[in-house]
Coordinates of N, CA and C in Angstrom, one line a residue:
M28 N 1.0 -1.3 -0.1 CA 0.0 0.0 0.0 C 0.8 1.2 0.0
R29 N 0.7 2.0 -1.1 CA 1.6 3.3 -1.2 C 0.9 4.3 0.0
D30 N 2.2 5.2 0.5 CA 1.5 5.8 1.5 C 2.2 7.4 1.5
L31 N 1.6 8.0 0.5 CA 2.3 9.6 0.0 C 1.8 10.6 0.9
V32 N 0.5 10.4 1.8 CA 0.1 11.1 2.7 C 0.3 11.1 4.1
Y33 N 0.5 9.8 4.5 CA 0.7 9.3 5.8 C 2.0 10.0 6.4
P34 N 3.3 9.9 5.6 CA 4.5 10.3 6.1 C 4.6 11.9 6.6
P35 N 3.9 12.7 5.7 CA 3.8 14.3 6.1 C 3.0 14.6 7.0
V36 N 1.9 13.8 7.3 CA 0.9 13.9 8.5 C 1.7 13.6 9.7
I37 N 2.5 12.6 9.8 CA 3.2 12.2 10.8 C 4.1 13.3 11.2
A38 N 5.1 13.5 10.2 CA 5.7 14.8 10.7 C 5.4 15.9 11.1
F39 N 4.1 16.4 10.4 CA 3.4 17.5 11.0 C 2.6 17.4 12.5
A40 N 2.1 16.1 12.9 CA 1.9 15.8 14.1 C 3.0 16.0 15.0
R41 N 4.3 15.4 14.7 CA 5.5 15.5 15.6 C 5.8 16.9 16.0
T42 N 5.8 17.7 14.8 CA 6.1 19.0 14.9 C 5.1 19.9 15.9
S43 N 3.6 19.6 15.9 CA 2.9 20.0 16.4 C 3.1 19.6 18.0
F44 N 3.3 18.4 18.5 CA 3.8 17.9 19.5 C 5.0 18.5 20.2
K45 N 5.9 19.0 19.5 CA 7.0 19.7 20.0 C 7.1 21.3 20.3
V46 N 5.9 21.7 19.3 CA 5.5 23.3 19.6 C 4.7 23.3 20.8
L47 N 3.5 22.3 21.0 CA 2.8 22.1 22.1 C 3.7 21.7 23.5
D48 N 4.8 21.1 23.4 CA 5.5 20.7 24.4 C 4.8 19.6 24.9
L49 N 4.2 18.7 24.3 CA 3.5 17.6 25.0 C 4.3 16.9 25.9
K50 N 4.0 16.2 27.1 CA 4.8 15.6 27.8 C 4.2 14.2 27.7
L51 N 4.8 13.3 26.4 CA 4.1 12.2 26.3 C 5.0 11.1 26.9
R52 N 4.1 10.3 27.6 CA 4.6 9.0 28.0 C 3.9 7.9 27.9
L53 N 5.1 6.9 27.0 CA 4.7 5.9 26.3 C 5.1 4.7 26.8
T54 N 4.1 3.9 27.4 CA 4.4 2.6 28.0 C 3.7 1.3 27.3
G55 N 4.8 0.3 27.1 CA 4.2 -1.2 26.4 C 4.2 -1.0 24.8
T56 N 5.0 0.2 24.2 CA 4.7 -0.1 22.9 C 5.6 -0.9 22.0
E57 N 6.2 -1.6 22.5 CA 6.8 -3.0 22.1 C 5.7 -4.1 21.8
N58 N 4.7 -3.8 22.5 CA 3.5 -4.9 22.3 C 2.7 -4.9 20.9
V59 N 3.1 -3.5 20.2 CA 2.7 -3.7 18.8 C 3.3 -4.4 17.8
P60 N 3.2 -5.5 17.2 CA 3.9 -6.6 16.4 C 4.5 -5.6 15.5
R61 N 5.8 -5.6 15.1 CA 6.6 -5.1 13.9 C 5.8 -5.6 12.4
T62 N 5.5 -6.7 12.3 CA 5.1 -7.3 11.0 C 3.4 -7.9 11.5
G63 N 2.7 -8.3 10.2 CA 1.6 -8.7 10.3 C 0.4 -8.2 10.6
G64 N -0.9 -8.5 10.1 CA -1.9 -7.8 10.7 C -2.5 -8.1 12.4
A65 N -2.8 -6.9 12.6 CA -2.8 -6.5 14.2 C -4.2 -5.5 14.3
L66 N -4.9 -5.9 15.2 CA -6.0 -4.9 15.5 C -5.9 -4.0 16.7
I67 N -5.8 -2.9 16.7 CA -5.6 -2.2 17.9 C -6.9 -1.6 18.6
A68 N -7.3 -1.9 19.8 CA -8.5 -1.3 20.6 C -8.2 -0.4 21.4
L69 N -8.6 0.7 21.3 CA -8.4 2.1 22.0 C -10.0 2.5 22.7
N70 N -9.6 3.0 23.7 CA -10.6 3.7 24.6 C -10.6 5.1 23.7
H71 N -12.1 5.8 24.0 CA -12.5 6.8 23.1 C -12.9 8.0 24.1
I72 N -12.1 9.0 24.2 CA -12.3 10.2 25.1 C -12.3 11.5 24.4
S73 N -11.8 11.5 23.0 CA -11.7 12.8 22.6 C -11.4 12.6 21.2
Y74 N -11.7 13.7 20.3 CA -11.6 13.9 19.0 C -10.3 13.7 18.2
V75 N -9.2 13.7 19.3 CA -7.8 13.7 18.7 C -7.4 12.3 19.1
D76 N -8.3 11.4 19.4 CA -7.6 10.3 19.7 C -6.9 9.3 18.8
F77 N -7.6 9.4 17.5 CA -7.1 8.8 16.3 C -5.5 9.4 16.2
I78 N -5.2 10.3 16.3 CA -3.8 11.0 15.9 C -2.6 10.6 17.1
L79 N -3.2 10.5 18.3 CA -2.6 10.0 19.6 C -2.4 8.6 19.5
G80 N -3.5 7.8 19.1 CA -3.2 6.4 18.9 C -2.2 5.8 18.0
G81 N -2.3 6.6 16.9 CA -1.5 6.3 15.7 C 0.0 6.5 16.2
Y82 N 0.2 7.5 17.1 CA 1.6 7.8 17.4 C 2.1 6.7 18.3
G83 N 1.1 5.8 19.1 CA 1.7 4.6 19.9 C 2.3 3.8 19.0
A84 N 1.9 3.6 17.8 CA 2.4 2.5 17.1 C 3.6 2.8 16.2
L85 N 4.2 4.2 16.2 CA 5.3 4.7 15.5 C 6.3 3.7 16.1
P86 N 6.6 3.4 17.7 CA 7.7 3.0 17.9 C 8.0 1.6 17.1
S87 N 7.0 0.8 16.9 CA 7.1 -0.4 16.2 C 7.0 -0.1 14.5
K88 N 7.0 1.1 14.1 CA 7.0 1.4 12.6 C 6.1 1.0 11.9
R89 N 4.5 1.0 12.5 CA 3.5 0.8 11.9 C 2.7 1.9 11.8
L90 N 2.0 2.1 10.5 CA 0.9 2.9 10.2 C -0.4 2.4 10.6
V91 N -1.1 3.0 11.4 CA -2.5 2.3 11.8 C -3.6 2.9 10.8
R92 N -4.4 2.2 10.5 CA -5.6 2.6 9.4 C -7.1 2.6 10.4
F93 N -7.3 3.6 10.8 CA -8.6 3.7 11.6 C -9.7 3.6 11.1
M94 N -10.7 2.9 11.7 CA -12.0 2.9 11.3 C -12.8 4.0 11.8
A95 N -13.1 5.0 10.8 CA -13.7 6.1 11.6 C -15.0 6.3 10.8
K96 N -15.8 7.6 11.5 CA -17.0 8.3 10.8 C -17.0 8.5 9.4
E97 N -17.8 8.2 8.4 CA -17.8 8.3 7.1 C -17.9 9.7 6.9
V98 N -18.6 10.4 7.6 CA -18.8 12.0 7.4 C -17.4 12.6 7.2
L99 N -16.3 12.1 8.1 CA -15.1 12.7 8.0 C -14.4 12.6 6.5
F100 N -14.7 11.8 6.0 CA -14.4 11.4 4.4 C -14.9 12.3 3.5
R101 N -16.1 12.9 3.6 CA -16.8 13.7 2.9 C -16.5 15.2 3.1
N102 N -15.8 15.4 4.4 CA -15.5 16.7 4.8 C -14.3 17.5 3.7
R103 N -14.5 18.6 3.3 CA -13.5 18.8 2.3 C -12.2 19.4 2.8
Y104 N -11.8 19.3 4.1 CA -10.8 19.4 4.4 C -10.1 18.2 5.1
S105 N -10.7 17.5 5.8 CA -10.3 16.1 6.6 C -10.6 15.1 5.5
G106 N -11.5 15.1 4.3 CA -11.5 14.0 3.7 C -10.4 13.6 2.7
P107 N -9.7 14.6 2.1 CA -8.4 14.2 1.2 C -7.5 13.5 2.1
L108 N -7.1 13.9 3.6 CA -6.2 13.3 4.4 C -6.7 12.0 4.9
M109 N -7.9 11.8 5.1 CA -8.6 10.5 5.6 C -8.3 9.4 4.5
R110 N -8.7 9.8 3.2 CA -8.4 8.8 2.1 C -7.2 8.4 1.7
G111 N -6.0 9.8 1.9 CA -4.6 9.3 1.5 C -4.3 8.8 2.6
M112 N -4.6 8.4 4.0 CA -4.0 7.8 4.7 C -4.5 6.6 4.9
H113 N -5.4 6.2 4.3 CA -6.1 4.9 4.0 C -6.9 4.3 5.3
H114 N -7.6 5.1 5.7 CA -8.2 5.0 7.1 C -9.6 4.3 6.3
I115 N -10.6 3.9 7.2 CA -11.6 3.2 6.8 C -12.9 3.8 7.3
P116 N -13.6 4.3 6.1 CA -15.2 5.0 6.5 C -16.1 3.9 6.9
V117 N -16.7 4.4 8.1 CA -17.8 3.4 8.6 C -19.0 4.3 8.6
D118 N -19.8 3.7 7.7 CA -21.3 4.1 7.6 C -22.1 3.2 8.9
R119 N -22.7 3.7 9.6 CA -23.6 3.1 10.7 C -24.6 2.4 10.2
D120 N -25.2 2.8 9.0 CA -26.4 2.4 8.2 C -26.1 1.2 7.6
A121 N -24.9 1.1 7.3 CA -24.3 0.3 6.1 C -23.0 -0.2 6.6
G122 N -22.8 -0.9 7.7 CA -21.6 -1.4 8.2 C -21.0 -2.4 7.9
A123 N -21.6 -3.3 6.9 CA -21.0 -4.6 6.4 C -19.7 -4.2 5.7
A124 N -19.8 -3.2 4.6 CA -18.8 -2.9 3.9 C -17.4 -2.4 4.4
S125 N -17.5 -1.6 5.7 CA -16.3 -1.0 6.3 C -15.8 -2.5 7.0
Y126 N -16.7 -3.4 7.7 CA -15.9 -4.5 8.3 C -15.5 -5.5 7.3
Q127 N -15.7 -5.5 6.0 CA -15.4 -6.0 4.9 C -13.7 -5.4 4.6
K128 N -13.8 -4.2 4.6 CA -12.5 -3.3 4.3 C -11.7 -3.6 5.3
A129 N -12.0 -3.7 6.4 CA -11.1 -4.0 7.6 C -10.6 -5.4 7.4
L130 N -11.4 -6.3 7.1 CA -10.7 -7.7 7.3 C -9.7 -7.7 5.9
E131 N -9.9 -7.1 4.9 CA -9.0 -7.1 3.7 C -7.6 -6.5 3.9
Y132 N -7.7 -5.2 4.9 CA -6.3 -4.7 5.5 C -5.7 -5.7 6.3
L133 N -6.4 -6.1 6.9 CA -5.8 -7.4 8.2 C -5.3 -8.2 7.6
A134 N -5.8 -9.0 6.4 CA -5.6 -9.9 5.7 C -4.1 -9.7 4.8
A135 N -4.2 -8.3 4.6 CA -2.9 -7.8 4.0 C -1.6 -7.4 4.8
G136 N -1.9 -7.6 6.1 CA -1.0 -7.4 7.0 C -0.8 -6.1 7.6
E137 N -2.0 -5.1 7.5 CA -2.0 -4.2 7.9 C -2.5 -4.1 9.4
V138 N -2.1 -2.8 10.0 CA -2.7 -2.7 11.2 C -3.9 -1.7 11.3
V139 N -5.0 -2.3 11.7 CA -6.5 -1.4 11.9 C -6.8 -1.0 13.2
G140 N -7.3 0.3 13.7 CA -7.5 0.8 14.7 C -9.0 1.0 15.0
V141 N -9.3 0.4 15.9 CA -11.0 0.4 16.2 C -11.2 1.0 17.6
F142 N -12.3 1.7 17.7 CA -13.1 2.2 19.2 C -13.9 1.5 19.5
P143 N -13.7 0.2 20.5 CA -14.9 -0.8 20.5 C -16.1 0.2 21.1
E144 N -16.0 1.3 21.8 CA -17.3 2.2 22.3 C -18.1 2.8 21.2
A145 N -17.4 3.0 20.0 CA -18.1 3.5 19.2 C -18.2 4.7 19.0
T146 N -18.3 5.6 20.2 CA -18.2 6.8 20.4 C -17.5 7.4 21.6
I147 N -17.5 8.5 21.5 CA -16.6 9.5 22.9 C -17.3 9.3 24.1
S148 N -16.7 8.8 25.1 CA -17.3 8.8 26.5 C -17.3 10.0 27.3
R149 N -18.3 10.5 27.6 CA -18.2 11.8 28.2 C -17.9 11.4 29.8
S150 N -18.1 10.4 30.3 CA -17.7 10.1 31.6 C -16.1 9.9 31.7
F151 N -15.5 9.6 30.5 CA -14.3 9.4 30.5 C -13.7 7.8 31.0
E152 N -14.9 7.2 31.6 CA -14.6 5.9 31.9 C -15.1 5.2 30.7
L153 N -14.9 3.9 30.5 CA -15.3 2.8 29.4 C -16.8 2.8 29.2
K154 N -17.4 3.1 28.2 CA -18.8 2.5 27.9 C -18.9 1.0 27.5
E155 N -20.1 0.7 27.4 CA -20.1 -0.8 27.0 C -19.4 -1.1 25.5
F156 N -18.8 -2.1 25.4 CA -18.2 -2.5 23.9 C -19.0 -3.1 23.0
K157 N -18.9 -2.9 21.8 CA -19.4 -3.4 20.6 C -18.6 -4.9 20.3
S158 N -19.3 -5.8 19.7 CA -18.5 -7.1 19.9 C -17.7 -7.3 18.4
G159 N -18.2 -6.1 17.7 CA -17.2 -6.4 16.3 C -15.9 -6.4 16.4
T160 N -15.2 -5.8 17.3 CA -13.7 -6.0 17.5 C -13.3 -7.3 17.6
V161 N -13.8 -8.2 18.6 CA -13.3 -9.3 18.7 C -13.7 -10.4 17.6
R162 N -14.8 -10.1 17.0 CA -15.2 -11.1 15.9 C -14.5 -10.7 14.8
M163 N -14.2 -9.4 14.5 CA -13.1 -9.1 13.4 C -11.9 -9.8 13.5
A164 N -11.3 -9.9 14.9 CA -10.0 -10.4 15.0 C -10.1 -11.8 14.9
A165 N -11.2 -12.4 15.3 CA -11.3 -13.9 15.0 C -11.2 -14.5 14.0
E166 N -12.0 -13.4 12.9 CA -12.2 -13.9 11.7 C -11.1 -13.8 10.7
A167 N -10.2 -12.8 11.3 CA -9.0 -12.4 10.2 C -7.8 -13.3 11.1
G168 N -7.9 -13.7 12.1 CA -6.7 -14.3 12.8 C -5.6 -13.6 13.2
V169 N -6.0 -12.4 13.7 CA -4.9 -11.5 14.2 C -5.1 -11.3 15.5
P170 N -4.1 -10.5 16.3 CA -4.3 -10.3 17.7 C -4.8 -9.0 17.9
V171 N -5.5 -9.1 19.1 CA -5.9 -7.5 19.5 C -5.3 -6.9 20.5
I172 N -4.7 -5.7 20.1 CA -4.0 -5.0 21.0 C -4.5 -4.1 21.9
P173 N -4.9 -4.1 22.9 CA -5.6 -2.9 23.8 C -4.6 -1.7 24.2
M174 N -5.1 -0.5 23.7 CA -4.4 0.6 24.1 C -5.4 1.5 24.8
I175 N -4.8 2.2 25.7 CA -5.3 3.3 26.4 C -5.1 4.8 26.5
L176 N -5.7 5.6 26.2 CA -5.0 7.1 25.9 C -5.6 7.8 27.2
W177 N -4.7 8.7 27.4 CA -5.2 9.6 28.8 C -4.6 11.0 28.7
G178 N -5.5 11.8 28.9 CA -5.1 13.3 28.7 C -5.3 13.9 27.4
T179 N -5.9 13.2 26.6 CA -6.5 13.8 25.3 C -7.6 14.4 25.4
Q180 N -8.4 14.1 26.5 CA -9.6 14.5 26.4 C -9.7 16.2 27.0
R181 N -8.4 16.6 27.6 CA -8.2 18.1 27.9 C -8.1 18.9 26.8
M182 N -7.9 18.1 25.6 CA -7.6 19.0 24.4 C -8.8 19.1 23.4
F183 N -9.6 18.3 23.3 CA -10.7 18.5 22.3 C -11.7 17.4 22.7
T184 N -12.8 17.6 23.3 CA -13.8 16.6 23.5 C -15.1 17.2 23.5
K185 N -16.1 16.5 23.7 CA -17.4 16.7 23.6 C -17.7 17.6 24.9
D186 N -18.9 18.5 24.4 CA -19.0 19.6 25.6 C -18.2 20.5 26.4
H187 N -17.1 20.5 25.8 CA -15.9 21.4 26.3 C -15.4 22.1 25.3
P188 N -14.9 23.3 25.1 CA -14.1 24.0 24.2 C -12.7 23.3 23.9
R189 N -12.0 23.6 22.9 CA -10.9 23.1 22.4 C -9.8 23.9 23.3
D190 N -8.6 23.0 24.0 CA -7.7 23.8 24.7 C -6.4 23.1 24.3
F191 N -5.4 23.7 23.5 CA -4.5 23.1 22.9 C -3.1 23.8 23.9
S192 N -3.4 24.0 25.1 CA -2.4 24.5 26.0 C -1.3 23.7 25.8
R193 N 0.2 24.5 26.3 CA 1.1 23.5 26.1 C 1.7 22.9 27.4
H194 N 2.7 22.3 27.5 CA 3.1 21.4 28.3 C 2.3 20.3 29.3
R195 N 1.1 19.9 28.4 CA 0.0 19.0 28.4 C 0.6 17.5 28.7
P196 N 0.7 16.7 29.8 CA 1.0 15.3 29.7 C 0.0 14.4 29.4
I197 N 0.5 13.7 28.6 CA -0.4 12.8 27.8 C -0.1 11.2 27.9
S198 N -0.7 10.3 28.0 CA -0.3 8.9 28.4 C -0.6 8.2 27.7
I199 N -0.1 7.0 27.1 CA -0.4 6.1 26.2 C 0.1 4.9 26.4
T200 N -0.9 4.2 26.8 CA -0.5 2.6 27.5 C -0.9 1.7 26.5
V201 N 0.2 0.4 26.3 CA -0.2 -0.4 25.3 C -0.3 -1.7 26.0
G202 N -1.3 -2.5 26.0 CA -1.2 -3.9 26.7 C -0.9 -4.9 25.8
E203 N -0.9 -6.1 26.5 CA -0.2 -7.4 25.6 C -1.1 -7.9 24.7
P204 N -0.6 -8.4 23.5 CA -1.7 -8.8 22.7 C -2.6 -10.1 23.2
I205 N -3.7 -10.0 22.6 CA -5.0 -10.9 23.2 C -5.5 -11.4 21.8
T206 N -5.3 -13.0 22.1 CA -5.7 -13.8 20.9 C -7.0 -14.1 21.1
V207 N -8.0 -14.1 20.2 CA -9.4 -14.4 20.0 C -9.7 -15.5 18.7
T208 N -10.2 -16.4 19.2 CA -10.6 -17.3 18.0 C -12.0 -17.7 17.7
R209 N -12.1 -18.2 16.5 CA -13.8 -18.4 15.9 C -14.3 -19.1 17.2
D210 N -13.8 -20.2 17.9 CA -14.5 -20.9 18.8 C -15.0 -20.0 19.9
D211 N -14.1 -18.9 20.3 CA -14.6 -18.2 21.2 C -15.9 -17.6 21.4
D212 N -16.5 -17.3 22.5 CA -18.0 -16.7 22.6 C -17.3 -15.2 22.3
A213 N -18.1 -14.4 21.4 CA -18.1 -13.2 21.1 C -18.3 -12.4 22.4
A214 N -19.5 -12.5 23.0 CA -20.0 -11.7 24.2 C -18.8 -11.7 25.2
E215 N -18.4 -13.2 25.7 CA -17.4 -13.3 26.5 C -16.0 -12.7 26.5
A216 N -15.7 -13.0 25.2 CA -14.5 -12.4 24.5 C -14.3 -10.7 24.6
T217 N -15.4 -10.1 24.4 CA -15.7 -8.7 24.6 C -15.5 -8.3 26.1
A218 N -16.3 -8.9 26.8 CA -16.3 -8.8 28.4 C -15.0 -8.7 28.7
Q219 N -14.2 -9.8 28.2 CA -12.6 -9.9 28.5 C -11.8 -8.8 28.4
L220 N -12.0 -8.1 27.0 CA -11.3 -7.2 26.6 C -11.7 -5.9 27.0
R221 N -12.8 -5.8 27.5 CA -13.4 -4.5 28.6 C -12.7 -4.4 29.8
S222 N -12.6 -5.7 30.4 CA -12.1 -5.7 31.7 C -10.8 -5.6 31.8
T223 N -10.2 -6.0 30.5 CA -8.4 -5.9 30.6 C -8.2 -4.4 30.5
M224 N -8.8 -3.6 29.5 CA -8.8 -2.2 29.2 C -9.3 -1.5 30.5
A225 N -10.2 -1.9 31.0 CA -10.7 -1.0 32.4 C -9.4 -0.9 33.1
G226 N -8.7 -2.0 33.5 CA -7.9 -2.4 34.5 C -6.5 -1.4 33.9
M227 N -6.4 -1.5 32.7 CA -5.4 -0.5 31.8 C -5.4 0.9 32.2
L228 N -7.0 1.3 32.2 CA -7.4 2.7 32.2 C -7.2 3.1 33.7
D229 N -7.4 2.3 34.6 CA -7.4 2.6 36.1 C -5.8 2.9 36.3
E230 N -4.9 2.0 35.8 CA -3.6 2.0 36.1 C -3.0 3.7 35.7
T231 N -3.5 4.0 34.5 CA -3.1 4.9 33.6 C -3.3 6.2 34.2
V232 N -4.8 6.3 34.8 CA -5.5 7.5 35.5 C -4.4 7.5 36.6
R233 N -4.3 6.5 37.8 CA -3.6 6.8 38.8 C -2.2 7.3 38.5
S234 N -1.5 6.9 37.6 CA -0.3 7.1 37.6 C 0.1 8.7 36.6
Y235 N -1.1 9.1 36.3 CA -1.1 10.5 35.5 C -0.6 11.6 36.5
P236 N 0.2 12.4 36.0 CA 1.2 13.5 37.0 C 0.1 14.3 37.4
E237 N -1.3 14.5 36.9 CA -2.0 15.7 37.7 C -3.4 15.1 37.7
Q238 N -3.6 15.1 39.2 CA -4.9 14.8 39.8 C -5.8 15.8 40.6
P239 N -5.9 16.9 39.8 CA -6.7 18.1 40.6 C -8.2 17.5 41.0
A240 N -8.4 17.7 42.2 CA -9.8 17.4 42.9 C -10.9 18.2 42.1
G241 N -12.2 17.9 41.5 CA -12.9 18.3 40.8 C -12.8 19.0 39.1
A242 N -11.7 18.1 38.9 CA -11.4 18.9 37.5 C -12.4 18.0 36.6
W243 N -12.9 18.9 35.5 CA -13.9 18.5 34.6 C -13.6 17.3 34.1
W244 N -12.1 17.0 33.5 CA -11.8 16.3 32.7 C -11.3 14.6 33.5
L245 N -11.6 14.6 34.8 CA -11.1 13.7 35.7 C -12.7 12.8 36.2
P246 N -12.7 11.5 35.9 CA -13.9 10.7 36.2 C -14.3 11.2 37.7
A247 N -15.9 11.2 37.7 CA -16.2 11.3 39.1 C -15.7 10.2 40.1
A248 N -15.6 8.9 39.5 CA -14.9 8.1 40.5 C -13.6 8.4 41.1
Y249 N -12.8 9.2 40.4 CA -11.6 9.5 40.8 C -11.3 11.2 41.4
G250 N -12.4 11.5 41.8 CA -12.6 12.9 42.4 C -12.8 13.9 41.8
G251 N -12.9 13.8 40.4 CA -13.5 14.8 39.5 C -14.9 14.9 39.3
S252 N -15.0 16.0 38.4 CA -16.6 16.5 38.0 C -17.1 16.1 36.8
A253 N -16.4 15.2 36.1 CA -16.9 14.4 34.8 C -18.6 14.0 35.1
P254 N -19.2 13.8 34.3 CA -20.4 13.1 34.7 C -20.2 11.6 34.8
T255 N -20.8 11.0 35.7 CA -20.8 9.5 36.0 C -21.2 8.9 34.7
P256 N -21.0 7.8 34.6 CA -21.5 6.7 33.6 C -23.1 7.0 33.2
A257 N -23.7 6.9 34.2 CA -25.0 7.0 34.2 C -25.6 8.4 33.5
E258 N -25.1 9.3 34.0 CA -25.3 10.8 33.6 C -25.0 11.0 32.3
A259 N -23.8 10.2 31.9 CA -23.1 10.3 30.4 C -24.1 9.7 29.6
E260 N -24.5 8.6 30.0 CA -25.6 8.0 29.1 C -26.7 8.8 28.6
R261 N -27.1 9.4 30.1 CA -28.2 10.2 29.6 C -28.1 11.5 28.6
L262 N -27.0 12.1 28.9 CA -26.3 13.0 27.9 C -26.4 12.6 26.4
D263 N -25.9 11.2 26.2 CA -25.7 10.7 24.9 C -27.3 10.5 24.5
Q264 N -28.1 10.0 25.1 CA -29.4 10.1 24.7 C -30.2 11.3 24.3
E265 N -30.1 12.0 25.0 CA -30.4 13.4 25.0 C -29.9 13.7 23.5
E266 N -28.5 13.6 23.3 CA -27.8 14.1 21.8 C -28.3 13.2 20.8
L267 N -28.6 12.0 20.6 CA -29.3 11.3 20.0 C -30.7 11.9 19.4
A268 N -31.5 12.3 20.5 CA -32.8 12.5 20.2 C -32.8 13.9 19.5
R269 N -32.0 14.7 19.7 CA -31.7 16.2 19.1 C -31.4 16.1 17.7
R270 N -30.5 14.9 17.3 CA -29.9 14.6 15.9 C -31.3 14.2 15.2
A271 N -31.8 13.2 16.0 CA -32.9 12.8 14.9 C -34.1 13.8 14.8
S272 N -34.6 14.6 15.8 CA -35.1 15.9 15.5 C -34.8 16.8 14.4
K273 N -33.7 16.8 14.1 CA -32.8 17.6 13.1 C -33.4 17.0 11.8
R274 N -33.1 15.8 12.0 CA -33.1 15.0 10.4 C -34.8 14.8 10.1
R275 N -35.6 15.1 11.2 CA -37.0 15.0 10.9 C -37.4 16.5 10.1

């Protein structure tokens, strides 16, 4: 697969990280295989997660093809970049095509990035996972690599203004590969993946260098003022209702 767009985008991102003086802390990046297909499963707390998630695979010299909302591919600015980096558009009303494209990428030895929660978590804790991640890994015969991002929500997330302040710490934690086979129960494998990533998230949050009580970007369970998972679910449903009303 020819990559004429991805390398300059990476160079621009690295320059931006230096300008912002991001305090990047990468742990476990050796778990991303240097060759062969693999599926990276990431938590979703920010609109910039795919940028930092891709950065977590660079020590292994891998380029991640993210499954992302189809609307990003139609945007006049992001569209050419998304297509040029060979990311995979996801149309929620016709998901079979994107699923098949991801399988083709994995069979070709590519690394595919997916967000099992499907949408950004307003609570910054893990939402329920869709089973497509483990089903895809089992069908393609590739490992699932769990990855946790933390600190990205402070830059750009739902319900809060963008804030690209300098010197911000960002944590990227990569877990050991998880093997899923066709004989495994998809629901059980999904629950296991979520449990593994929940443990990784807890460790990452607790080791994060800043823990200000009452911070909006800190989960309520850790002394922050972010919505609880139940409150976040209510906000999600209200957002969906508003979208449906606009479509009508």
